Amino acid sequence: MRSVISLLAFSSSALASWTQNLNYRSPSDHHPGLGISLHKVNKRNVPGTQYTASQLNFTHGVASGDPYSDSVILWTRVAPMFDNVNDNTTVSGYAPLYGHGANLTASTAPVCVQYKVAKSANFTHVESSGTVYTSSDIDYTVKVEAKNLTAFTRYYYQFNVCGSNKTSPLGRTKTAPDANDYTAEVGLAVYSCSNFPFGFFNAYGNPVRKDSVDYVIHLGDYIYEYAGDGDYGYGYSINRIPKPERIITTLYDYRERLATYRTDLDLLASHQNFPWIPVWDDHEVSDNTYRDGASELNNTEASFISDGGVSVDQRKMNAVRAYFEWMPIRQVEMDDNLRIWRSFSIGSLFDLVMLDTRQYDRSITDLYWNTDYVHDISNDAGRSMMGSRQENWFYNQLTQSANRGTAWRLIGSQTVFSRVNESAAYGNTNPLDYDAWDGYQANRNRTLSHLYNNGIGNNIVMSGDSHASWVSDLVWLDHEHYNSSTGNNSIGVEFAGSAVSSPCPYGQNITLQQANNYSSWLVHANEELQWQDLYYRGYFELHVAYDQVTANYFGMPTIINRNPDEISLANFTVKSGANKLQRPVAGGLVESGALKLGQVKQTNATNNTETGVWFVSQANVEDI
Ligand SMILES: *[C@@H]1O[C@H](CO)[C@@H](O)[C@H](O)[C@H]1NC(C)=O
Ligand SMILES: *[C@@H]1O[C@H](CO)[C@@H](O)[C@H](O)[C@H]1NC(C)=O
Ligand SMILES: *[C@@H]1O[C@H](CO)[C@@H](O)[C@H](O)[C@H]1NC(C)=O
Ligand SMILES: *[C@@H]1O[C@H](CO)[C@@H](O)[C@H](O)[C@H]1NC(C)=O
Ligand SMILES: *[C@@H]1O[C@H](CO)[C@@H](O)[C@H](O)[C@H]1NC(C)=O
Ligand SMILES: *[C@@H]1O[C@H](CO)[C@@H](O)[C@H](O)[C@H]1NC(C)=O
Ligand SMILES: *[C@@H]1O[C@H](CO)[C@@H](O)[C@H](O)[C@H]1NC(C)=O
Ligand SMILES: *[C@@H]1O[C@H](CO)[C@@H](O)[C@H](O)[C@H]1NC(C)=O
Ligand SMILES: *[C@@H]1O[C@H](CO)[C@@H](O)[C@H](O)[C@H]1NC(C)=O
Ligand SMILES: *[C@@H]1O[C@H](CO)[C@@H](O)[C@H](O)[C@H]1NC(C)=O
Ligand SMILES: *[C@@H]1O[C@H](CO)[C@@H](O)[C@H](O)[C@H]1NC(C)=O
Ligand SMILES: *[C@@H]1O[C@H](CO)[C@@H](O)[C@H](O)[C@H]1NC(C)=O
């Protein structure tokens, strides 16, 4: 449908390309009637009404993502500076977030932006560049694909307002290795669940400070949709109040919420320094979403004409559109703007399969009032977390990856894959988390049977959502004769990570002692679960080499202020061909939580003899 695009070509005097700003093309290149009318936007490009460089500002840093071997996505936002928040002539009314400017006569003219990419930060040899427009229609966001790049190479990039020296911050990124290239080692930082009023996103900043990884993986819950009420979490007491101060439902709401999150300095630093490969979970839209609904809003007639006229479907579309505008991700299929499931070849070292087990085509989930029902149907063969189209694609990806001889397969999953008996939390009637893979056992069995029956090994599942750390041998329990102490008959390993800031599922203010007691219970109740920690917020790094994968878990001592501190919680090794955690697991010694076959040392915890409560000593907060 290229002809459609060419019809939209605008005045010959302008060199900028509308279509190169990918955000104009969403939701679909193939259906321009559903997207932004570029023709109409261009009509507003009236000489004399355009903003001058001094009236514009790069408001939310820069970002890059979805690296291929010859291209990468670059992102920024450049918006006019209004100093009157009530000026409803601007679509982006959250001006106070980015400071005050001159009093402008609001113009609807689009803004022209240039970008350049080079191997050195002084841009002596620019290897990719371009000129694009943005406008209020897409929240003044800019998203381009920088092409013509060299594989597995570090690049610097920068945007500027056309014809001026008003520049964005300097960004750094890295392309992927070519699919067949030998690549000795690749490092990933893996995140999930960053809730703004619950604390500072220190976890995002630490790999930047250490310069310890190549890429960042985010498994979802990048934002939360809850009311921005500062009473929520630590909100008011730490001055982190997510705007707008209501449950978000409209396109405007989702944009403003994303904009609030992008004021966290550590999040900005991570985006500025590493290419991200994100997927959403539920909270990018709403709590416990599935294909047709969510926990907050029953999928009833009433919910289609609900609060403010925003229905379940409309809300999802609003969330999805804002997500694509703000996140540096590719739309891999222009005809399907709900599709974020996609894969990456990282040399012959690993293939990365990023799933959408949440929004795309998930069968009904636990909505709290129907837990008994979902428990009853959790083993139904017809249930899927991703729908048959994505499932078939997923299994084919695994097969193709093994066939092309890639050393490892990394699978990004929103929720915890392994079976987890959590009677301690949920009670004995419904001992599992039916919103995780435990509610979709047939889908899990199909995945495991595909791996076992086709002899596909070296599988690493990465998962989020749970706000706690879980490390397990990946095994088809009750089907394969798994041996917990040797790890025999498993088919890989699962590394599930804690939250950046979202609270511990067993209590926001749980003590270390209580948390570790629960962890012990969980590790004993679950055969394949080798290490578990509930107490720490944090992240993990994966360092992938041909002969082994290592996982390093980090906990944040405190997130009620911005600080660079972190505690090494546990390290794991998976040897190529072993398909299980290396024994002794974690070297037999971890810092926190519970280790099935080893000890917990708690070097960084102190028992307060007056209260009898263990707490984590807060190291000096350094100036960062
Ligand atoms: C702003 O919005 C109000 C109410 O929605 C409307 O009455 C007013 O005309 C708008 N002002 C401008 C300048 O568009
Ligand atoms: C431009 O945006 C940056 C980042 O949000 C902000 O720090 C700065 O104060 C803004 N500049 C002006 C003049 O508003
Ligand atoms: C913008 O206008 C408001 C009210 O009209 C005024 O109070 C303010 O000082 C002006 N700001 C600037 C930067 O001129
Ligand atoms: C630009 O940076 C590169 C790499 O740091 C360096 O080799 C080169 O000399 C620099 N060029 C100039 C003109 O400073
Ligand atoms: C591609 O990059 C090379 C240098 O690596 C440069 O000479 C060439 O002009 C670039 N081509 C385009 C279309 O930007
Ligand atoms: C940017 O351009 C303006 C006007 O052209 C000039 O006054 C200013 O010195 C320039 N700033 C830098 C850092 O080059
Ligand atoms: C959804 O429906 C269930 C069952 O009818 C009811 O218990 C629950 O309160 C409803 N929730 C909402 C948010 O309407
Ligand atoms: C899945 O496998 C488990 C054994 O781990 C078995 O108990 C269960 O019935 C299977 N369910 C389906 C739907 O295949
Ligand atoms: C945890 O402690 C904070 C600070 O004292 C308090 O605001 C919050 O309500 C507590 N959370 C819970 C779940 O008790
Ligand atoms: C994990 O490994 C690092 C680097 O080898 C080491 O410094 C750290 O103490 C280890 N952590 C634990 C909990 O053993
Ligand atoms: C954790 O304990 C180690 C060993 O005692 C110490 O070097 C480190 O500073 C501690 N880290 C924090 C954040 O307290
Ligand atoms: C912590 O210290 C108190 C007071 O000495 C003691 O009663 C308690 O058993 C200690 N807790 C642990 C886990 O050792």
PDB file of C-alpha atoms in Angstrom, residues 43-258:
ATOM      1  CA  LYS A  43      -2.224  21.364   6.153  1.00  0.00           C
ATOM      2  CA  ARG A  44      -1.392  22.840   9.549  1.00  0.00           C
ATOM      3  CA  ASN A  45       2.245  23.243   8.555  1.00  0.00           C
ATOM      4  CA  VAL A  46       1.684  26.884   7.724  1.00  0.00           C
ATOM      5  CA  PRO A  47       4.830  29.002   7.428  1.00  0.00           C
ATOM      6  CA  GLY A  48       4.986  31.563  10.196  1.00  0.00           C
ATOM      7  CA  THR A  49       2.991  29.484  12.652  1.00  0.00           C
ATOM      8  CA  GLN A  50       5.714  26.951  13.408  1.00  0.00           C
ATOM      9  CA  TYR A  51       7.343  26.993  16.812  1.00  0.00           C
ATOM     10  CA  THR A  52      10.843  28.381  17.005  1.00  0.00           C
ATOM     11  CA  ALA A  53      13.580  26.273  18.547  1.00  0.00           C
ATOM     12  CA  SER A  54      13.550  28.404  21.694  1.00  0.00           C
ATOM     13  CA  GLN A  55       9.876  27.594  22.227  1.00  0.00           C
ATOM     14  CA  LEU A  56      10.525  23.854  22.124  1.00  0.00           C
ATOM     15  CA  ASN A  57      12.090  21.459  24.582  1.00  0.00           C
ATOM     16  CA  PHE A  58      13.190  17.830  24.615  1.00  0.00           C
ATOM     17  CA  THR A  59      11.055  16.905  27.567  1.00  0.00           C
ATOM     18  CA  HIS A  60      11.664  13.232  28.387  1.00  0.00           C
ATOM     19  CA  GLY A  61      15.167  12.348  27.301  1.00  0.00           C
ATOM     20  CA  VAL A  62      15.944   9.799  24.614  1.00  0.00           C
ATOM     21  CA  ALA A  63      15.493   6.059  24.282  1.00  0.00           C
ATOM     22  CA  SER A  64      16.400   3.246  21.926  1.00  0.00           C
ATOM     23  CA  GLY A  65      15.186  -0.288  21.511  1.00  0.00           C
ATOM     24  CA  ASP A  66      14.432  -3.447  19.545  1.00  0.00           C
ATOM     25  CA  PRO A  67      17.958  -3.833  18.156  1.00  0.00           C
ATOM     26  CA  TYR A  68      18.439  -5.699  14.882  1.00  0.00           C
ATOM     27  CA  SER A  69      21.864  -6.320  13.374  1.00  0.00           C
ATOM     28  CA  ASP A  70      21.506  -3.381  10.959  1.00  0.00           C
ATOM     29  CA  SER A  71      18.997  -1.086  12.634  1.00  0.00           C
ATOM     30  CA  VAL A  72      17.626   0.131  15.920  1.00  0.00           C
ATOM     31  CA  ILE A  73      14.594   2.160  17.042  1.00  0.00           C
ATOM     32  CA  LEU A  74      15.335   5.666  18.375  1.00  0.00           C
ATOM     33  CA  TRP A  75      12.896   7.712  20.435  1.00  0.00           C
ATOM     34  CA  THR A  76      12.490  11.184  21.845  1.00  0.00           C
ATOM     35  CA  ARG A  77       9.800  13.746  22.587  1.00  0.00           C
ATOM     36  CA  VAL A  78      10.001  17.422  21.647  1.00  0.00           C
ATOM     37  CA  ALA A  79       7.147  19.677  22.687  1.00  0.00           C
ATOM     38  CA  PRO A  80       6.267  23.343  22.894  1.00  0.00           C
ATOM     39  CA  MET A  81       6.643  24.843  26.354  1.00  0.00           C
ATOM     40  CA  PHE A  82       3.417  26.243  27.759  1.00  0.00           C
ATOM     41  CA  ASP A  83       3.301  27.716  31.204  1.00  0.00           C
ATOM     42  CA  ASN A  84      -0.401  27.504  31.720  1.00  0.00           C
ATOM     43  CA  VAL A  85      -1.490  24.008  32.572  1.00  0.00           C
ATOM     44  CA  ASN A  86      -5.095  24.935  31.964  1.00  0.00           C
ATOM     45  CA  ASP A  87      -4.387  26.024  28.453  1.00  0.00           C
ATOM     46  CA  ASN A  88      -6.529  23.457  26.722  1.00  0.00           C
ATOM     47  CA  THR A  89      -5.284  24.554  23.352  1.00  0.00           C
ATOM     48  CA  THR A  90      -2.510  22.044  23.892  1.00  0.00           C
ATOM     49  CA  VAL A  91      -3.219  18.358  23.623  1.00  0.00           C
ATOM     50  CA  SER A  92      -0.290  17.703  25.917  1.00  0.00           C
ATOM     51  CA  GLY A  93      -1.530  19.571  28.937  1.00  0.00           C
ATOM     52  CA  TYR A  94       1.107  18.206  31.264  1.00  0.00           C
ATOM     53  CA  ALA A  95       3.458  21.097  30.565  1.00  0.00           C
ATOM     54  CA  PRO A  96       4.388  21.690  34.231  1.00  0.00           C
ATOM     55  CA  LEU A  97       6.262  18.409  34.137  1.00  0.00           C
ATOM     56  CA  TYR A  98       8.867  19.908  31.932  1.00  0.00           C
ATOM     57  CA  GLY A  99       9.219  23.451  33.074  1.00  0.00           C
ATOM     58  CA  HIS A 100       8.050  26.850  32.007  1.00  0.00           C
ATOM     59  CA  GLY A 101       8.624  28.680  28.799  1.00  0.00           C
ATOM     60  CA  ALA A 102       7.393  31.789  27.150  1.00  0.00           C
ATOM     61  CA  ASN A 103       3.648  32.332  26.886  1.00  0.00           C
ATOM     62  CA  LEU A 104       2.935  30.930  23.505  1.00  0.00           C
ATOM     63  CA  THR A 105       0.105  31.380  21.156  1.00  0.00           C
ATOM     64  CA  ALA A 106      -0.629  27.732  20.729  1.00  0.00           C
ATOM     65  CA  SER A 107       0.074  26.542  17.241  1.00  0.00           C
ATOM     66  CA  THR A 108      -1.034  23.257  15.776  1.00  0.00           C
ATOM     67  CA  ALA A 109       1.832  23.278  13.299  1.00  0.00           C
ATOM     68  CA  PRO A 110       4.005  20.172  13.330  1.00  0.00           C
ATOM     69  CA  VAL A 111       7.556  20.265  14.655  1.00  0.00           C
ATOM     70  CA  CYS A 112      10.532  19.311  12.507  1.00  0.00           C
ATOM     71  CA  VAL A 113      13.285  17.183  14.077  1.00  0.00           C
ATOM     72  CA  GLN A 114      16.566  15.768  12.784  1.00  0.00           C
ATOM     73  CA  TYR A 115      18.555  12.842  14.107  1.00  0.00           C
ATOM     74  CA  LYS A 116      22.040  11.516  13.539  1.00  0.00           C
ATOM     75  CA  VAL A 117      23.813   8.305  14.497  1.00  0.00           C
ATOM     76  CA  ALA A 118      27.562   7.693  14.693  1.00  0.00           C
ATOM     77  CA  LYS A 119      30.089   5.357  16.264  1.00  0.00           C
ATOM     78  CA  SER A 120      31.707   8.180  18.230  1.00  0.00           C
ATOM     79  CA  ALA A 121      30.056  10.728  20.468  1.00  0.00           C
ATOM     80  CA  ASN A 122      31.594  13.577  18.472  1.00  0.00           C
ATOM     81  CA  PHE A 123      29.686  12.478  15.320  1.00  0.00           C
ATOM     82  CA  THR A 124      32.672  12.877  13.015  1.00  0.00           C
ATOM     83  CA  HIS A 125      31.303  10.111  10.762  1.00  0.00           C
ATOM     84  CA  VAL A 126      27.505  10.144  10.741  1.00  0.00           C
ATOM     85  CA  GLU A 127      26.290   6.736   9.549  1.00  0.00           C
ATOM     86  CA  SER A 128      22.557   7.203   9.682  1.00  0.00           C
ATOM     87  CA  SER A 129      20.488  10.368   9.786  1.00  0.00           C
ATOM     88  CA  GLY A 130      17.087  11.704   8.897  1.00  0.00           C
ATOM     89  CA  THR A 131      14.501  14.439   9.267  1.00  0.00           C
ATOM     90  CA  VAL A 132      10.990  13.815  10.574  1.00  0.00           C
ATOM     91  CA  TYR A 133       7.953  15.639  11.858  1.00  0.00           C
ATOM     92  CA  THR A 134       5.996  15.234  15.038  1.00  0.00           C
ATOM     93  CA  SER A 135       2.880  16.972  16.364  1.00  0.00           C
ATOM     94  CA  SER A 136       0.237  16.978  19.054  1.00  0.00           C
ATOM     95  CA  ASP A 137      -1.547  14.143  17.213  1.00  0.00           C
ATOM     96  CA  ILE A 138       1.105  11.743  18.500  1.00  0.00           C
ATOM     97  CA  ASP A 139       1.877  13.562  21.730  1.00  0.00           C
ATOM     98  CA  TYR A 140       4.974  15.165  20.174  1.00  0.00           C
ATOM     99  CA  THR A 141       6.758  11.819  20.275  1.00  0.00           C
ATOM    100  CA  VAL A 142       9.369  10.880  17.693  1.00  0.00           C
ATOM    101  CA  LYS A 143      10.115   7.269  16.814  1.00  0.00           C
ATOM    102  CA  VAL A 144      12.399   6.379  13.929  1.00  0.00           C
ATOM    103  CA  GLU A 145      14.239   3.321  12.719  1.00  0.00           C
ATOM    104  CA  ALA A 146      17.922   4.166  12.278  1.00  0.00           C
ATOM    105  CA  LYS A 147      19.120   1.939   9.440  1.00  0.00           C
ATOM    106  CA  ASN A 148      22.377   1.167   7.683  1.00  0.00           C
ATOM    107  CA  LEU A 149      24.123   0.192  10.905  1.00  0.00           C
ATOM    108  CA  THR A 150      26.856  -2.374  11.612  1.00  0.00           C
ATOM    109  CA  ALA A 151      26.144  -5.471  13.685  1.00  0.00           C
ATOM    110  CA  PHE A 152      26.900  -5.636  17.423  1.00  0.00           C
ATOM    111  CA  THR A 153      28.293  -2.113  17.486  1.00  0.00           C
ATOM    112  CA  ARG A 154      27.890   0.698  19.968  1.00  0.00           C
ATOM    113  CA  TYR A 155      26.376   3.851  18.535  1.00  0.00           C
ATOM    114  CA  TYR A 156      25.681   7.350  19.776  1.00  0.00           C
ATOM    115  CA  TYR A 157      22.648   9.296  18.620  1.00  0.00           C
ATOM    116  CA  GLN A 158      21.130  12.719  19.098  1.00  0.00           C
ATOM    117  CA  PHE A 159      18.103  14.679  17.937  1.00  0.00           C
ATOM    118  CA  ASN A 160      17.898  18.398  17.228  1.00  0.00           C
ATOM    119  CA  VAL A 161      15.184  20.824  16.247  1.00  0.00           C
ATOM    120  CA  CYS A 162      15.579  21.333  12.488  1.00  0.00           C
ATOM    121  CA  GLY A 163      17.995  24.055  11.550  1.00  0.00           C
ATOM    122  CA  SER A 164      18.976  24.780  15.141  1.00  0.00           C
ATOM    123  CA  ASN A 165      21.425  23.672  17.738  1.00  0.00           C
ATOM    124  CA  LYS A 166      18.676  22.856  20.233  1.00  0.00           C
ATOM    125  CA  THR A 167      19.572  19.241  20.936  1.00  0.00           C
ATOM    126  CA  SER A 168      18.242  16.304  22.880  1.00  0.00           C
ATOM    127  CA  PRO A 169      20.431  14.562  25.449  1.00  0.00           C
ATOM    128  CA  LEU A 170      23.084  12.353  23.851  1.00  0.00           C
ATOM    129  CA  GLY A 171      21.922   8.735  23.593  1.00  0.00           C
ATOM    130  CA  ARG A 172      23.918   5.536  23.397  1.00  0.00           C
ATOM    131  CA  THR A 173      22.731   2.271  21.877  1.00  0.00           C
ATOM    132  CA  LYS A 174      23.936  -1.027  20.436  1.00  0.00           C
ATOM    133  CA  THR A 175      22.904  -3.122  17.474  1.00  0.00           C
ATOM    134  CA  ALA A 176      22.371  -6.882  17.728  1.00  0.00           C
ATOM    135  CA  PRO A 177      24.933  -9.348  16.403  1.00  0.00           C
ATOM    136  CA  ASP A 178      24.204 -10.758  12.971  1.00  0.00           C
ATOM    137  CA  ALA A 179      22.162 -13.959  13.210  1.00  0.00           C
ATOM    138  CA  ASN A 180      25.101 -16.200  12.283  1.00  0.00           C
ATOM    139  CA  ASP A 181      27.889 -14.311  14.027  1.00  0.00           C
ATOM    140  CA  TYR A 182      29.922 -15.723  16.864  1.00  0.00           C
ATOM    141  CA  THR A 183      29.408 -13.405  19.841  1.00  0.00           C
ATOM    142  CA  ALA A 184      31.398 -14.379  22.901  1.00  0.00           C
ATOM    143  CA  GLU A 185      29.111 -12.943  25.568  1.00  0.00           C
ATOM    144  CA  VAL A 186      26.012 -10.790  25.907  1.00  0.00           C
ATOM    145  CA  GLY A 187      24.692  -9.223  29.105  1.00  0.00           C
ATOM    146  CA  LEU A 188      21.067  -8.433  29.873  1.00  0.00           C
ATOM    147  CA  ALA A 189      19.422  -6.599  32.755  1.00  0.00           C
ATOM    148  CA  VAL A 190      15.934  -7.996  33.352  1.00  0.00           C
ATOM    149  CA  TYR A 191      13.132  -5.996  34.964  1.00  0.00           C
ATOM    150  CA  SER A 192       9.448  -5.967  35.778  1.00  0.00           C
ATOM    151  CA  CYS A 193       6.925  -4.095  37.902  1.00  0.00           C
ATOM    152  CA  SER A 194       7.929  -0.473  38.423  1.00  0.00           C
ATOM    153  CA  ASN A 195       5.272   1.320  40.466  1.00  0.00           C
ATOM    154  CA  PHE A 196       6.001   5.056  40.765  1.00  0.00           C
ATOM    155  CA  PRO A 197       4.499   5.921  44.184  1.00  0.00           C
ATOM    156  CA  PHE A 198       6.069   2.831  45.777  1.00  0.00           C
ATOM    157  CA  GLY A 199       9.618   4.052  45.412  1.00  0.00           C
ATOM    158  CA  PHE A 200      12.509   5.223  43.320  1.00  0.00           C
ATOM    159  CA  PHE A 201      13.565   3.203  40.302  1.00  0.00           C
ATOM    160  CA  ASN A 202      17.138   2.762  41.571  1.00  0.00           C
ATOM    161  CA  ALA A 203      17.274  -0.698  40.032  1.00  0.00           C
ATOM    162  CA  TYR A 204      17.179   0.828  36.538  1.00  0.00           C
ATOM    163  CA  GLY A 205      20.184   3.031  37.228  1.00  0.00           C
ATOM    164  CA  ASN A 206      22.620   0.499  38.648  1.00  0.00           C
ATOM    165  CA  PRO A 207      23.556  -1.310  35.406  1.00  0.00           C
ATOM    166  CA  VAL A 208      24.150   2.151  33.901  1.00  0.00           C
ATOM    167  CA  ARG A 209      26.489   3.050  36.750  1.00  0.00           C
ATOM    168  CA  LYS A 210      28.249  -0.315  36.449  1.00  0.00           C
ATOM    169  CA  ASP A 211      28.022  -0.337  32.638  1.00  0.00           C
ATOM    170  CA  SER A 212      27.435  -4.045  33.089  1.00  0.00           C
ATOM    171  CA  VAL A 213      25.065  -5.107  30.278  1.00  0.00           C
ATOM    172  CA  ASP A 214      24.370  -4.735  26.550  1.00  0.00           C
ATOM    173  CA  TYR A 215      20.556  -4.702  26.498  1.00  0.00           C
ATOM    174  CA  VAL A 216      17.634  -4.250  28.870  1.00  0.00           C
ATOM    175  CA  ILE A 217      14.637  -6.592  28.956  1.00  0.00           C
ATOM    176  CA  HIS A 218      11.392  -5.414  30.550  1.00  0.00           C
ATOM    177  CA  LEU A 219       8.759  -8.061  31.168  1.00  0.00           C
ATOM    178  CA  GLY A 220       5.923  -5.665  31.860  1.00  0.00           C
ATOM    179  CA  ASP A 221       4.155  -3.507  34.409  1.00  0.00           C
ATOM    180  CA  TYR A 222       6.282  -0.602  33.258  1.00  0.00           C
ATOM    181  CA  ILE A 223       3.485   1.685  34.488  1.00  0.00           C
ATOM    182  CA  TYR A 224       0.474   1.175  36.766  1.00  0.00           C
ATOM    183  CA  GLU A 225      -3.019   2.392  35.984  1.00  0.00           C
ATOM    184  CA  TYR A 226      -4.148   2.985  39.568  1.00  0.00           C
ATOM    185  CA  ALA A 227      -5.419   6.326  40.818  1.00  0.00           C
ATOM    186  CA  GLY A 228      -2.544   8.737  41.175  1.00  0.00           C
ATOM    187  CA  ASP A 229      -3.614   9.407  44.747  1.00  0.00           C
ATOM    188  CA  GLY A 230      -0.470  10.181  46.691  1.00  0.00           C
ATOM    189  CA  ASP A 231      -1.684   8.074  49.617  1.00  0.00           C
ATOM    190  CA  TYR A 232      -0.952   5.074  47.489  1.00  0.00           C
ATOM    191  CA  GLY A 233       2.388   3.429  48.284  1.00  0.00           C
ATOM    192  CA  TYR A 234       4.669   6.099  49.741  1.00  0.00           C
ATOM    193  CA  GLY A 235       3.295   8.707  47.284  1.00  0.00           C
ATOM    194  CA  TYR A 236       3.095  11.988  49.162  1.00  0.00           C
ATOM    195  CA  SER A 237       5.843  11.191  51.663  1.00  0.00           C
ATOM    196  CA  ILE A 238       8.404  10.761  48.882  1.00  0.00           C
ATOM    197  CA  ASN A 239       6.774  13.231  46.489  1.00  0.00           C
ATOM    198  CA  ARG A 240       6.079  10.671  43.786  1.00  0.00           C
ATOM    199  CA  ILE A 241       2.531  11.284  42.711  1.00  0.00           C
ATOM    200  CA  PRO A 242       1.665   9.736  39.384  1.00  0.00           C
ATOM    201  CA  LYS A 243      -0.364  12.051  37.166  1.00  0.00           C
ATOM    202  CA  PRO A 244      -3.202  12.231  36.405  1.00  0.00           C
ATOM    203  CA  GLU A 245      -4.554  11.705  39.912  1.00  0.00           C
ATOM    204  CA  ARG A 246      -7.233   9.255  38.894  1.00  0.00           C
ATOM    205  CA  ILE A 247      -7.548   5.749  37.484  1.00  0.00           C
ATOM    206  CA  ILE A 248      -6.364   6.154  33.927  1.00  0.00           C
ATOM    207  CA  THR A 249      -8.715   5.320  31.069  1.00  0.00           C
ATOM    208  CA  THR A 250      -8.384   7.868  28.252  1.00  0.00           C
ATOM    209  CA  LEU A 251      -5.603   8.277  25.710  1.00  0.00           C
ATOM    210  CA  TYR A 252      -4.667  11.517  27.416  1.00  0.00           C
ATOM    211  CA  ASP A 253      -4.485   9.714  30.781  1.00  0.00           C
ATOM    212  CA  TYR A 254      -2.174   6.976  29.534  1.00  0.00           C
ATOM    213  CA  ARG A 255       0.122   9.522  27.895  1.00  0.00           C
ATOM    214  CA  GLU A 256       0.331  11.639  31.025  1.00  0.00           C
ATOM    215  CA  ARG A 257       0.996   8.576  33.186  1.00  0.00           C
ATOM    216  CA  LEU A 258       3.821   7.449  30.922  1.00  0.00           C
TER     217      LEU A 258
END
